[in-house]
Short mmCIF file of C-alpha atoms in Angstrom, two decimals:
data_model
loop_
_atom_site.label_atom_id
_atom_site.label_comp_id
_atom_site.label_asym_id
_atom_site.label_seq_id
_atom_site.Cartn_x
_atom_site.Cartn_y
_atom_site.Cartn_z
CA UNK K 16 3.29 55.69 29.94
CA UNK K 17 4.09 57.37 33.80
CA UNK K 18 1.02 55.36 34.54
CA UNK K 19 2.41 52.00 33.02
CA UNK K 20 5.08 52.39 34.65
CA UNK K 21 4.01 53.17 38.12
CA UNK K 22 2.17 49.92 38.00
CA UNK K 23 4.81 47.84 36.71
CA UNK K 24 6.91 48.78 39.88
CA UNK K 25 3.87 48.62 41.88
CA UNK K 26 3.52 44.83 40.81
CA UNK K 27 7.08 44.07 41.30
CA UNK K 28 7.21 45.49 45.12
CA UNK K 29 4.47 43.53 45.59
CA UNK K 30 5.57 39.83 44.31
CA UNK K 31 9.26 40.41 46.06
CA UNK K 32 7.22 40.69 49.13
CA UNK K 33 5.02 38.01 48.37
CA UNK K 34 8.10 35.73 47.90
CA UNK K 35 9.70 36.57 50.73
CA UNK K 36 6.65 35.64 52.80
CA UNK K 37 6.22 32.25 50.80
CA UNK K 38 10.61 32.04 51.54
CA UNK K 39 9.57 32.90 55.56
CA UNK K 40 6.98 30.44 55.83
CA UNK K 41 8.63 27.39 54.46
CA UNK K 42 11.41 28.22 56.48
CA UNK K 43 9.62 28.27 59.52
CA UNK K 44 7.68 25.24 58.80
CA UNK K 45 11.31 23.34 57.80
CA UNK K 46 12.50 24.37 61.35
CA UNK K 47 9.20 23.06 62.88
CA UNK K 48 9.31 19.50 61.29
CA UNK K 49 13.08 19.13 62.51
CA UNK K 50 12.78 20.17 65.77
CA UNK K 51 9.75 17.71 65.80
CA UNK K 52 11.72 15.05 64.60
CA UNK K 53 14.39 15.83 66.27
CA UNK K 54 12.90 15.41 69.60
CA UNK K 55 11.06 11.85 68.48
CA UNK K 56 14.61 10.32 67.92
CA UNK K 57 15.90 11.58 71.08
CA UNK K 58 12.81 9.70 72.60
CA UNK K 59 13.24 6.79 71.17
CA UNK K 60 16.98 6.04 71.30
CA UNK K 61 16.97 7.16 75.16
CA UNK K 62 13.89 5.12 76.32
CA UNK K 63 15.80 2.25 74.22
CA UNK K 64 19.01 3.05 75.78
CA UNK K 65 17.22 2.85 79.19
CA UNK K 66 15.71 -0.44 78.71
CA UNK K 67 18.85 -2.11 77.60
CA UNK K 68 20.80 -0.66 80.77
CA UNK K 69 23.79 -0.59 80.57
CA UNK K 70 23.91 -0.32 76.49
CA UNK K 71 26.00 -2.97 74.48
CA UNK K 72 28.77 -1.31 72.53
CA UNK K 73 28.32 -3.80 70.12
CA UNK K 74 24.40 -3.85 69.61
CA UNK K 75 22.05 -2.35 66.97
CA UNK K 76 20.84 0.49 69.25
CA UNK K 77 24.61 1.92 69.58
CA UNK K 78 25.32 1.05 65.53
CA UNK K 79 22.16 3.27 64.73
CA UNK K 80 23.23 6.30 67.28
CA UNK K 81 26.90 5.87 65.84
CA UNK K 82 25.34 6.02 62.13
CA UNK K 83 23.34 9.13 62.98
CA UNK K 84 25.97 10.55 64.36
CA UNK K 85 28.24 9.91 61.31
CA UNK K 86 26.00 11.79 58.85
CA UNK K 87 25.97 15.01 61.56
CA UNK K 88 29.34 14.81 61.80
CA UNK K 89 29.71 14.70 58.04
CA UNK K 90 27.63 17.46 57.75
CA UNK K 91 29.56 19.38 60.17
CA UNK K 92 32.77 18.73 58.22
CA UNK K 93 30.79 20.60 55.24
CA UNK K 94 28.98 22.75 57.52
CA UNK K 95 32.10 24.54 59.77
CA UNK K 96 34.24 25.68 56.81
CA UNK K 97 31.37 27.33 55.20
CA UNK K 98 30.45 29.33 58.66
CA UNK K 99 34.52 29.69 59.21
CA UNK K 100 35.36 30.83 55.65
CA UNK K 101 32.44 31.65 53.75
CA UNK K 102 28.99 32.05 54.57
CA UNK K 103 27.24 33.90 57.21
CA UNK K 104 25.67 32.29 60.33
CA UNK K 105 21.75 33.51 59.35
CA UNK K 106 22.53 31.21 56.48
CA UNK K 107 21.79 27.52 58.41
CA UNK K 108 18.79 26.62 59.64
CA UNK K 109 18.35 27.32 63.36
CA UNK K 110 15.99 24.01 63.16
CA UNK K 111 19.64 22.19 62.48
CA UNK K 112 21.41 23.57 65.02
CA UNK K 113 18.99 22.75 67.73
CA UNK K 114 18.84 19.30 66.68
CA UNK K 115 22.68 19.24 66.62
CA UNK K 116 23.04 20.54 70.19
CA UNK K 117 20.13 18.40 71.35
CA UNK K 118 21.63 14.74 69.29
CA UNK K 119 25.15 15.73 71.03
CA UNK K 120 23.97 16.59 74.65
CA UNK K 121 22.49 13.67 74.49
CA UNK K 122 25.18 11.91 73.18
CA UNK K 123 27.00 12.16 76.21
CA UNK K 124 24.33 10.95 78.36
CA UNK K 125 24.42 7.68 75.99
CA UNK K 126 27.95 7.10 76.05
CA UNK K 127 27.90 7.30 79.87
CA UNK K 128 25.08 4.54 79.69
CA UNK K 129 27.28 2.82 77.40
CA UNK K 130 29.39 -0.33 78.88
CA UNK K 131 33.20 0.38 77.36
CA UNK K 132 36.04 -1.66 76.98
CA UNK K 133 39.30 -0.71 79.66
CA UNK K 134 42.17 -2.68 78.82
CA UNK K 135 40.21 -5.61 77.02
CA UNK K 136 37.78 -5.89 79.69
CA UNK K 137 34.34 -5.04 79.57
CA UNK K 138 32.93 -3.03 82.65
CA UNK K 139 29.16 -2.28 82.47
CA UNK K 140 29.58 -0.54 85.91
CA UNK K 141 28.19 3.20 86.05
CA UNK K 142 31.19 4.05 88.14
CA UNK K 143 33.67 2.63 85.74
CA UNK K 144 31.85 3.78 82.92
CA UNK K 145 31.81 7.54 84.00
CA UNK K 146 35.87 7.07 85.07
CA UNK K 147 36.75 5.99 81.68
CA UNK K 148 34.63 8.33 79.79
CA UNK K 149 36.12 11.69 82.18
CA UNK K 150 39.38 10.32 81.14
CA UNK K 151 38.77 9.96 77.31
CA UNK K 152 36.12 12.27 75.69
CA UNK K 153 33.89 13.65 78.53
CA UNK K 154 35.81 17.02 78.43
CA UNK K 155 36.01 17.82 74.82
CA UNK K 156 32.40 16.96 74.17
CA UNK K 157 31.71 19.73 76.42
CA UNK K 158 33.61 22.17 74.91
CA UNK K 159 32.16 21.16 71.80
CA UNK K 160 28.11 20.86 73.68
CA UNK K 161 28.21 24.32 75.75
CA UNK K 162 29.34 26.97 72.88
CA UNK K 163 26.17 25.97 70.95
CA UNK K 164 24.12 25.94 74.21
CA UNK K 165 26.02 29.74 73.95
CA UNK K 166 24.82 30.69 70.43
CA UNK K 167 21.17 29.61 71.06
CA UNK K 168 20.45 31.34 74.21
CA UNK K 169 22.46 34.45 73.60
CA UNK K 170 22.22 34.42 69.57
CA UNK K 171 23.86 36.05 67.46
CA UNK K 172 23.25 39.82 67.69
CA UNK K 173 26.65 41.29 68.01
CA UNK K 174 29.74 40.91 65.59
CA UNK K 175 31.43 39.56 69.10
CA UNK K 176 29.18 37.16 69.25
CA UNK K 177 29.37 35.76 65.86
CA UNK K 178 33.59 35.62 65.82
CA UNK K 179 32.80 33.70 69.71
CA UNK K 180 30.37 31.41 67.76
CA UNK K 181 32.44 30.55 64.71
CA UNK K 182 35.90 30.00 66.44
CA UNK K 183 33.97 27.66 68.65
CA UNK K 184 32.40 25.68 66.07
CA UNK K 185 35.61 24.93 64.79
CA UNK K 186 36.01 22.68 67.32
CA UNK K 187 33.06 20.36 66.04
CA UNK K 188 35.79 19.17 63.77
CA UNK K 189 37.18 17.30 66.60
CA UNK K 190 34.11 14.66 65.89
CA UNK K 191 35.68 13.39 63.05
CA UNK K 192 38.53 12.00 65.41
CA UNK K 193 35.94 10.75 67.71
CA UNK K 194 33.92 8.78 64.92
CA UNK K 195 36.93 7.59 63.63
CA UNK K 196 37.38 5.94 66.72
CA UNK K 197 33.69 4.41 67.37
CA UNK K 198 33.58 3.23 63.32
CA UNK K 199 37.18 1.32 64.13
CA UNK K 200 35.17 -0.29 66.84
CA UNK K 201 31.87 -1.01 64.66
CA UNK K 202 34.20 -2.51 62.20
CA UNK K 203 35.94 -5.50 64.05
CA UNK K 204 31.84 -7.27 63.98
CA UNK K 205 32.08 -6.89 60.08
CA UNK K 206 33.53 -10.38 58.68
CA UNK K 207 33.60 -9.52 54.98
CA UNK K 208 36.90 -8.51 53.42
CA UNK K 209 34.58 -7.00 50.52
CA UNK K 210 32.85 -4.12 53.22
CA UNK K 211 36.05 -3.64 54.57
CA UNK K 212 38.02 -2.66 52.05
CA UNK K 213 34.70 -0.36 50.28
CA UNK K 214 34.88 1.31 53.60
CA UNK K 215 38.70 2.35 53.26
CA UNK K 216 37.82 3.31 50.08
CA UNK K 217 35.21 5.82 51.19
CA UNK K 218 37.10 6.88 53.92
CA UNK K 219 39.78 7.84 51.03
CA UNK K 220 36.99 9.56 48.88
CA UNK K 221 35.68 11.25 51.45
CA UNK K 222 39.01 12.88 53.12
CA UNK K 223 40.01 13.74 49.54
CA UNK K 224 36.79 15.66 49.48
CA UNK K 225 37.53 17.34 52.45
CA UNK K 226 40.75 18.65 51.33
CA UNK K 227 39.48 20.24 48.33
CA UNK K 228 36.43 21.32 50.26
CA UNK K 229 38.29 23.28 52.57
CA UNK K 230 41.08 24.67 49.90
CA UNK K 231 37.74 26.14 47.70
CA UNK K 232 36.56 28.18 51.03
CA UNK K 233 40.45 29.14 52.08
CA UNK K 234 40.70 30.19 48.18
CA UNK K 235 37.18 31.90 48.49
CA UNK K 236 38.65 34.05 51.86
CA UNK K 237 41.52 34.97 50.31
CA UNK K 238 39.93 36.45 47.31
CA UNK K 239 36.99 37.95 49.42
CA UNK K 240 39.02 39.50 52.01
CA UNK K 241 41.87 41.14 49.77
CA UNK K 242 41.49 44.47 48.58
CA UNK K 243 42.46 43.02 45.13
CA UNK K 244 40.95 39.91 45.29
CA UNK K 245 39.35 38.06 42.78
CA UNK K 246 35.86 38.59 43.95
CA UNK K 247 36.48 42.25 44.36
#
């Protein structure tokens, strides 16, 4: 029976570390395949941006790079309150947040190729561009750009670190703002009453989301971080 039993546990130790090779791996290779792809769409849209100097807001290159960067910032607006509230940072994917910090470095490179609109006029000027986009959203996409520059290089090592790292990434929240924006600008092309008014409704469904998302981790910090709360 000692004997049985020895090689019971024996088996056990050795499929737990079995599985957490098999977890390592695929982790590794999910990291790999973003960071791959991530640097083929950063390729692409730049070399298009490029030829199409200087970029129309209005055409399908700038749509696609404002669509991509809708479903990041929608993941960031699941994403942040989860780091801020709930989980811990070893949970996400370090493949993500390098292609988040490369996508929005480069975003500001794009929007600075990007002709804008000053007072109902179009300038496709470099010098114009760059003058409107230091006065509008050149500073807090840098504040938003360098503290995951921060995390990467430094990582995450000390419990300084991490509280440096998670206030800052509170400020990727600011996105939604900035989308907001760009989408009110995609949506004055769209002629159909119909699209319009499903896109008001998802803009409802989504906020409402949101708000409950965020009350569930503020409800899960309260009851973590209590000594007689509910998950104690």
């Amino acid at each position: 029976a000692p004997s049985t039993r020895g090689s019971s546990f024996k088996n056990k130790k050795s499929n737990d570390g079995a599985s957490t090779m098999v977890f390592a791996h695929s982790q590794a290779t999910a990291n790999a395949f973003v960071g791959r792809l991530a640097l083929q769409v950063h390729a692409c849209l730049y070399v298009a941006c490029l030829q199409n100097f200087p970029l129309d807001p209005q055409s399908k290159v700038r749509l696609t790079w404002d669509l991509i960067g809708l479903g990041l910032v929608c993941y960031d607006a699941v994403a942040v309150p989860l780091l801020l509230m709930v989980a811990h940072i070893e949970t996400f994917s370090s493949g993500m947040d390098l292609f988040l910090v490369l996508f929005w470095t480069l975003d500001i490179a794009v929007s600075l190729l990007t002709a804008t609109y000053v007072r109902g006029e179009l300038k496709t000027k470099l010098k114009d561009i760059a003058k409107q986009y230091t006065r509008t959203w050149l500073c807090p996409d840098l504040c938003m750009v360098l503290p995951d520059w921060i995390s990467l290089i430094v990582g995450t090592k000390t419990w300084k670190a991490v509280r440096f790292i998670r206030l800052f990434r509170a400020l990727r929240l600011l996105r939604l703002v900035k989308m907001n924006t760009v989408l009110q600008d995609q949506l004055r092309r769209v002629n159909s009453l119909v699209v319009l008014n499903l896109f008001r409704l998802s803009e409802l469904v989504f906020v409402l989301l949101m708000f409950n998302h965020i009350l569930a981790c503020c409800w899960y910090l309260i009851g973590y971080s209590t000594e007689d709360g509910w998950l104690k």
